[in-house]
GROMACS .gro file of C-alpha atoms in nm:
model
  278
    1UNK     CA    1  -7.779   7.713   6.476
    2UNK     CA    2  -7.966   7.427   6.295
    3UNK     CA    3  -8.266   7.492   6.104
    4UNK     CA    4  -8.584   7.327   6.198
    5UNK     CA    5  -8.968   7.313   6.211
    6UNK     CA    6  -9.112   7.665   6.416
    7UNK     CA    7  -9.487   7.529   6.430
    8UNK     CA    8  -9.740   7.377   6.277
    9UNK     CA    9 -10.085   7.389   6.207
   10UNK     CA   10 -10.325   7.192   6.056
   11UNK     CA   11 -10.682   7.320   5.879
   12UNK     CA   12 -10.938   6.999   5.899
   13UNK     CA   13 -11.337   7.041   5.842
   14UNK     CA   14 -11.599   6.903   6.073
   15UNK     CA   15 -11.773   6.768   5.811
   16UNK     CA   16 -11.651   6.392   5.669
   17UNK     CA   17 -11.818   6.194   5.400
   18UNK     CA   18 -11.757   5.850   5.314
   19UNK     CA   19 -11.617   5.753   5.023
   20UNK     CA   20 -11.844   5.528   4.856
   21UNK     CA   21 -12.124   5.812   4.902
   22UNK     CA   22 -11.936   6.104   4.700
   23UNK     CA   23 -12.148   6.149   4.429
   24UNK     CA   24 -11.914   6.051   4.147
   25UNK     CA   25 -11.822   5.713   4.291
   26UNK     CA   26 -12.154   5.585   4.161
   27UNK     CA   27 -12.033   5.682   3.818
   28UNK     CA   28 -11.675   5.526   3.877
   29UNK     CA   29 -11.562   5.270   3.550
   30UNK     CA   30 -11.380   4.969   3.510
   31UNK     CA   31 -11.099   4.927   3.806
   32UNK     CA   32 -11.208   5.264   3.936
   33UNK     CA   33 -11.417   5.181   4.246
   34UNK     CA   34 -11.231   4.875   4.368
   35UNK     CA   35 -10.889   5.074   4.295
   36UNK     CA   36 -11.040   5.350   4.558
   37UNK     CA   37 -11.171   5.059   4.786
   38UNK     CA   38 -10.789   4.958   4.829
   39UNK     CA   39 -10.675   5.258   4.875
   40UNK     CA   40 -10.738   5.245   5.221
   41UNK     CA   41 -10.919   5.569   5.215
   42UNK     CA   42 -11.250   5.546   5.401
   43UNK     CA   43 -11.421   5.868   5.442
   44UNK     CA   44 -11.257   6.241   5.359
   45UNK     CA   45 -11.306   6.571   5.484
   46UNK     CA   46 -11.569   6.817   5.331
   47UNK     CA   47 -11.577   7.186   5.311
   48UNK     CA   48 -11.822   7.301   5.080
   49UNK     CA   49 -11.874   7.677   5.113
   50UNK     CA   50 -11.485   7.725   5.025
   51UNK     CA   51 -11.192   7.656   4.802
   52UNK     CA   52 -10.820   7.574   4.853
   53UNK     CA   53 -10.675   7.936   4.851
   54UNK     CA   54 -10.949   8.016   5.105
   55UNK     CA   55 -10.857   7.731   5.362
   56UNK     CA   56 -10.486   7.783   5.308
   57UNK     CA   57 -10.513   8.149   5.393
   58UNK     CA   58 -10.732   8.051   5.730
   59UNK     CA   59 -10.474   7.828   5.824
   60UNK     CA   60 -10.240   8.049   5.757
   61UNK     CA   61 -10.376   8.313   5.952
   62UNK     CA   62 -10.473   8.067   6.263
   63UNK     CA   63 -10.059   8.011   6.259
   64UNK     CA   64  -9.927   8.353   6.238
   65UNK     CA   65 -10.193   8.426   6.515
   66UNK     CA   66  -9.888   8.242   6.808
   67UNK     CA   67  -9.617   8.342   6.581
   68UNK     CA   68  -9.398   8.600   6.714
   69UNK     CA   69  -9.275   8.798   6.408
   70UNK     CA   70  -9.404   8.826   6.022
   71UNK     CA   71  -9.249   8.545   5.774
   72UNK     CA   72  -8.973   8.619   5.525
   73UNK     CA   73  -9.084   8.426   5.261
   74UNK     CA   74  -9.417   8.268   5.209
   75UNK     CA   75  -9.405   7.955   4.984
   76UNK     CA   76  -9.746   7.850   4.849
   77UNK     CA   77  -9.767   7.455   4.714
   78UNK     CA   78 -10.013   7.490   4.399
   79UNK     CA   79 -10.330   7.324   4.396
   80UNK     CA   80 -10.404   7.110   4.106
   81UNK     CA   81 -10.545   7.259   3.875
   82UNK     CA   82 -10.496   7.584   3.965
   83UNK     CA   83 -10.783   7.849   4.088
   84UNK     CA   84 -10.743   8.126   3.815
   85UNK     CA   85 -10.617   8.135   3.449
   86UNK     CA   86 -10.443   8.446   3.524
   87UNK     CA   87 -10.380   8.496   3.854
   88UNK     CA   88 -10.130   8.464   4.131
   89UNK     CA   89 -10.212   8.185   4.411
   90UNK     CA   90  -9.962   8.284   4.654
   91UNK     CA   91 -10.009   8.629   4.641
   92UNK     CA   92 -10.399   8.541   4.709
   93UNK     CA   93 -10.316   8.349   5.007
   94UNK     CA   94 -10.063   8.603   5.141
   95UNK     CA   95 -10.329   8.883   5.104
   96UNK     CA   96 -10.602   8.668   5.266
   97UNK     CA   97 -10.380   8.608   5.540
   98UNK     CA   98 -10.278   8.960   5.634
   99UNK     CA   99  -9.930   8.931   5.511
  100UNK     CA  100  -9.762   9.213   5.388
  101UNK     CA  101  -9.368   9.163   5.411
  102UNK     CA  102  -9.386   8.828   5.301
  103UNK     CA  103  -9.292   8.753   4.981
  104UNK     CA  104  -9.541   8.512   4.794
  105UNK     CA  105  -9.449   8.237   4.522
  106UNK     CA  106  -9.580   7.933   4.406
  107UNK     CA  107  -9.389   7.547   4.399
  108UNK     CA  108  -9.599   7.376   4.148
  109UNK     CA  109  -9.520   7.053   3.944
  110UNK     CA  110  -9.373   6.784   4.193
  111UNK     CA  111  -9.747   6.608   4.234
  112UNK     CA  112  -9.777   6.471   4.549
  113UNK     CA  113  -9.410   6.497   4.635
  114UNK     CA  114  -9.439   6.923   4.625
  115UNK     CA  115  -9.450   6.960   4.992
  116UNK     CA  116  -9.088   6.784   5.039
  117UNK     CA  117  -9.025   7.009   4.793
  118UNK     CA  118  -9.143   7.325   4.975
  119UNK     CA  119  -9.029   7.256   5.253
  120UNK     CA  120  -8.663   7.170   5.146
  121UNK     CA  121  -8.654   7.472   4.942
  122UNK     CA  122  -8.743   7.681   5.272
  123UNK     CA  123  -8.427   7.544   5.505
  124UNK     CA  124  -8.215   7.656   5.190
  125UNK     CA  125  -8.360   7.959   5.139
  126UNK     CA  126  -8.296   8.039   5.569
  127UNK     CA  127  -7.952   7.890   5.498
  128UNK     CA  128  -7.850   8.092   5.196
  129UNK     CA  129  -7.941   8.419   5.374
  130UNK     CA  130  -7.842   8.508   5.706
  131UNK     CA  131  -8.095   8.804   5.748
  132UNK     CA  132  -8.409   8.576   5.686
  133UNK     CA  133  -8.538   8.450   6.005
  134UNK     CA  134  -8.843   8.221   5.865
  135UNK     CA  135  -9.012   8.027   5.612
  136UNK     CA  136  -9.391   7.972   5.605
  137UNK     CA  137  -9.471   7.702   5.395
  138UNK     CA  138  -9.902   7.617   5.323
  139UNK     CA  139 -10.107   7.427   5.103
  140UNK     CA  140 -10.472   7.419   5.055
  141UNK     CA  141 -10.657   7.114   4.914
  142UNK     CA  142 -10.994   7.105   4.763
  143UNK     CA  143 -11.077   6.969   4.389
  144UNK     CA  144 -11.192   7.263   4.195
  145UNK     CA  145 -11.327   7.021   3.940
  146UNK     CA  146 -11.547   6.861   4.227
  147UNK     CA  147 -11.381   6.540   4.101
  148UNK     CA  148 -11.253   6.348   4.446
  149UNK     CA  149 -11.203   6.000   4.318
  150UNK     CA  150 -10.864   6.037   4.067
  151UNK     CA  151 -10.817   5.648   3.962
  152UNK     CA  152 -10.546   5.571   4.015
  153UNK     CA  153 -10.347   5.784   4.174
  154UNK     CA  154 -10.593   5.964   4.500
  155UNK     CA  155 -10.892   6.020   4.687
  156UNK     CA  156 -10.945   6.389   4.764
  157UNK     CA  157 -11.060   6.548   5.081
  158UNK     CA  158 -11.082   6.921   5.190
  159UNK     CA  159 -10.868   7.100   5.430
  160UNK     CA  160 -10.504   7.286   5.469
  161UNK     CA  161 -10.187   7.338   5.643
  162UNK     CA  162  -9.904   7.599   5.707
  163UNK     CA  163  -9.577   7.545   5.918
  164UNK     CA  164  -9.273   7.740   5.939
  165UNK     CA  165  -8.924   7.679   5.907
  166UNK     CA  166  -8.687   7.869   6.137
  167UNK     CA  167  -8.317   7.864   6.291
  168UNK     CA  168  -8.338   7.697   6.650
  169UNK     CA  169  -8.646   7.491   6.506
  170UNK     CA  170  -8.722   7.194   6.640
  171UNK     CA  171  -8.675   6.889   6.484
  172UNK     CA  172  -8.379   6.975   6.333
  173UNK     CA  173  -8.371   6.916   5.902
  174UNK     CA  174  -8.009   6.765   5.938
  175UNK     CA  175  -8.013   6.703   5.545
  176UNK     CA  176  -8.221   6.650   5.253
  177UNK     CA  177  -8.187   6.483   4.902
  178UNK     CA  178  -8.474   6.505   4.591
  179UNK     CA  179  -8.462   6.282   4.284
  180UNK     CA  180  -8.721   6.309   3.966
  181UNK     CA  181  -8.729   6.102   3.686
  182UNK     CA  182  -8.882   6.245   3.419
  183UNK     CA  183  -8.994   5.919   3.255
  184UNK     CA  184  -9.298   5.890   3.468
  185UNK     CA  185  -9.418   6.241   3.388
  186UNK     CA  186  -9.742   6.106   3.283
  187UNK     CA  187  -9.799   5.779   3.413
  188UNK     CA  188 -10.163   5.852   3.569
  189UNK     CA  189 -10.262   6.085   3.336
  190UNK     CA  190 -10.264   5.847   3.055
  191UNK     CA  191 -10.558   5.637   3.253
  192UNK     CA  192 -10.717   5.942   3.388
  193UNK     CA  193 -10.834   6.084   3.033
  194UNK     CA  194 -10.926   5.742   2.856
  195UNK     CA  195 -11.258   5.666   2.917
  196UNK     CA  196 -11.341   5.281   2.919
  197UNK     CA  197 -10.992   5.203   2.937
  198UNK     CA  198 -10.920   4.841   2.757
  199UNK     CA  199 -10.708   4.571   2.892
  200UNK     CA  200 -10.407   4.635   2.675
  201UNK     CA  201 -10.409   4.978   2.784
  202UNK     CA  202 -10.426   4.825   3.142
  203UNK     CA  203 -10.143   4.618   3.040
  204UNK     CA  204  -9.879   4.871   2.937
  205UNK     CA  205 -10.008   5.110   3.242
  206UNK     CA  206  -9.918   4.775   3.483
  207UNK     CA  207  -9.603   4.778   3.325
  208UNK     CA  208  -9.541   5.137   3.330
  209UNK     CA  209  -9.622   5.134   3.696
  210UNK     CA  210  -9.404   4.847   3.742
  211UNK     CA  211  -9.074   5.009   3.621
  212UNK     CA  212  -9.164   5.295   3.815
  213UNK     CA  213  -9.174   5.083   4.082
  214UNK     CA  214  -8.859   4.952   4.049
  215UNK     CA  215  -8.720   5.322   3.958
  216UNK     CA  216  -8.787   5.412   4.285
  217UNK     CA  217  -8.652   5.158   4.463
  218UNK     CA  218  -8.346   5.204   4.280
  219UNK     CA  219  -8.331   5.576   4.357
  220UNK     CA  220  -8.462   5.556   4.746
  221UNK     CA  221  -8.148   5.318   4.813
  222UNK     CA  222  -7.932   5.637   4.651
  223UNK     CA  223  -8.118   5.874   4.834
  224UNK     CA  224  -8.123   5.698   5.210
  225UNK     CA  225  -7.690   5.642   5.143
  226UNK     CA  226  -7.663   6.026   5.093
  227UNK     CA  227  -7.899   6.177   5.338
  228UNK     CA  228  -7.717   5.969   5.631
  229UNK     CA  229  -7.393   6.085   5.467
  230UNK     CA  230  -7.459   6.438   5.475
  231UNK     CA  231  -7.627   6.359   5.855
  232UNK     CA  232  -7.319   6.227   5.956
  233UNK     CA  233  -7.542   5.912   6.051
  234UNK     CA  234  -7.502   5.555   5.977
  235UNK     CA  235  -7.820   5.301   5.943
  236UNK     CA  236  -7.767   5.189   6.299
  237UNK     CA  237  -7.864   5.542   6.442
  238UNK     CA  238  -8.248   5.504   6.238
  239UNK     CA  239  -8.515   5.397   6.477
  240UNK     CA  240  -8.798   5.512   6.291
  241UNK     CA  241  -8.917   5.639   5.980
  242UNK     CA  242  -9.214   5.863   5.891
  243UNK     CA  243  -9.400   5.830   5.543
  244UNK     CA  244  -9.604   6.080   5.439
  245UNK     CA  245 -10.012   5.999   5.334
  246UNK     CA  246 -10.038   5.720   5.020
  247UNK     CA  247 -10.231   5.441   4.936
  248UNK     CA  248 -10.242   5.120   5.149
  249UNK     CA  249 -10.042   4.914   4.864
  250UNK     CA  250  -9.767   5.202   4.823
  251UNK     CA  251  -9.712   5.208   5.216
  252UNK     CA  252  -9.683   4.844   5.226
  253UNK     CA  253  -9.422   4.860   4.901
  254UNK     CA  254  -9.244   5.125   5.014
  255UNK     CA  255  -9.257   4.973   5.432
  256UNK     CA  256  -9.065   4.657   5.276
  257UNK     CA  257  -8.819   4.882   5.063
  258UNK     CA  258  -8.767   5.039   5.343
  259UNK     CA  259  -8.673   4.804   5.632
  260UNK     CA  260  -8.479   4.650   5.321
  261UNK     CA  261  -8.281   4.968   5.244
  262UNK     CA  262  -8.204   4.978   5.640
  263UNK     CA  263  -8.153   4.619   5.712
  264UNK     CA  264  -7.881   4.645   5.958
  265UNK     CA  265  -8.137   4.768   6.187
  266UNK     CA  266  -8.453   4.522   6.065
  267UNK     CA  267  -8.502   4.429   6.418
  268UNK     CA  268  -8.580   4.766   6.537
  269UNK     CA  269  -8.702   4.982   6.242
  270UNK     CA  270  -9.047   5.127   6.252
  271UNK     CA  271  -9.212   5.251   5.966
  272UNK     CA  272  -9.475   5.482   6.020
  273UNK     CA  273  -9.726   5.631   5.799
  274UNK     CA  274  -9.858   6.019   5.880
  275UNK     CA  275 -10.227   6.034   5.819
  276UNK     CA  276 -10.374   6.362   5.767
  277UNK     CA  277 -10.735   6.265   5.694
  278UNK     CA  278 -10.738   6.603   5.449
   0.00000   0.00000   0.00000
């Protein structure tokens, strides 16, 4: 029985502010404000009166309140930074959510590409052990610094998710492959913590983000030969393909590598970004 996606649910505030009124855009240097202006972000999601662990949990508990049976395994996707020097996330978020025979744990230092993590990790974890009938996966997101604008890497809104992974899910996670490249470990933190940034700074940063760039490329070619390998799938069979939330000028890169990377089938390829507005 292939392993797939059980249900989903998504955690979104009422509340949406635009951009360029957040109260620290205003206060934005250099490349700052035009580098959010391209982004393509327009307005995000506010919820005030909470924090991440908090609108995980309610999502959480929103899910489990159609799901038939109590999760295995709950994996909890860190927030950044964290919400307590010594404290346990997960556990938080399982308690909050009326979980008791879920184990709790934390994936934590992937960035942006932790919930591919998560969510890979589940389907093994169901496949390693027969016994284990799901996986809930959840992530909260709200800055605990306040700071929304994080040149140049995001624009931060408020809100959550959960989904689980079970056997007989539907649709199906055929195969997956994950690549790092420890190189890059700090590319945006280096502009993030050097106020009034000067242009040779800029320089090596454009050329940092350039090879990184190219990196990826490099290793999304390897990746796309061995997921259709393991699939049992050729280039022909792809008729679409879903990228998850980035910047206008990443979806556009990564749209072209893409559609290159799958060029047999240029003529019918879509390439489809999934907005979350969180």
């Amino acid at each position: 029985m292939g392993i797939g996606i059980g249900a989903v649910h998504c955690l979104l505030p009422d509340e949406r502010v635009r951009v360029v009124d957040l109260s620290e855009f205003a206060g934005l240097e250099d490349a700052a404000p035009d580098g959010a202006d391209v982004s393509g972000v327009r307005s995000v999601g506010v919820d005030a009166d909470t924090d991440a662990g908090v609108l995980a949990a309610r999502a959480c508990r929103e899910l489990l309140a159609v799901c038939p049976y109590e999760p295995d395994v709950l994996i909890h996707i860190a927030a950044r930074p964290g919400e307590g020097d010594v404290s346990t996330d997960a556990g938080r978020v399982q308690h909050a959510a009326g979980m008791t025979a879920a184990f709790p744990f934390t994936v934590a230092g992937s960035g942006c590409a932790a919930s591919a993590v998560a969510w890979a990790l589940a389907r093994d974890l169901l496949a390693a052990d027969p016994v284990r009938r799901c996986v809930l996966v959840t992530y909260g997101s709200r800055p605990a610094d306040g700071n929304r604008v994080r040149h140049p890497v995001m624009v931060v809104g408020d809100g959550a998710f959960a989904m689980t992974l079970v056997r007989g899910g539907r649709p199906v996670l055929l195969a997956h492959r994950m690549r790092a490249d420890g190189r890059f470990h700090e590319l945006a933190g280096t502009h993030a913590r050097i106020p009034g940034l000067g242009s040779s700074h800029g320089s090596a940063g454009g050329q940092r983000a350039f090879e990184l760039a190219m990196s990826g490329r490099t290793h999304t070619a390897a990746l796309v030969d061995e997921v259709l390998a393991e699939a049992g799938l050729t280039k022909d069979d792809v008729s679409a393909t879903l990228m998850p939330n980035t910047t206008t000028g990443a979806y556009r890169f990564y749209e072209q590598a893409v559609i290159f990377l799958i060029r047999s089938s240029v003529d019918r390829v879509s390439v489809l970004p999934m907005r979350c507005g969180a």
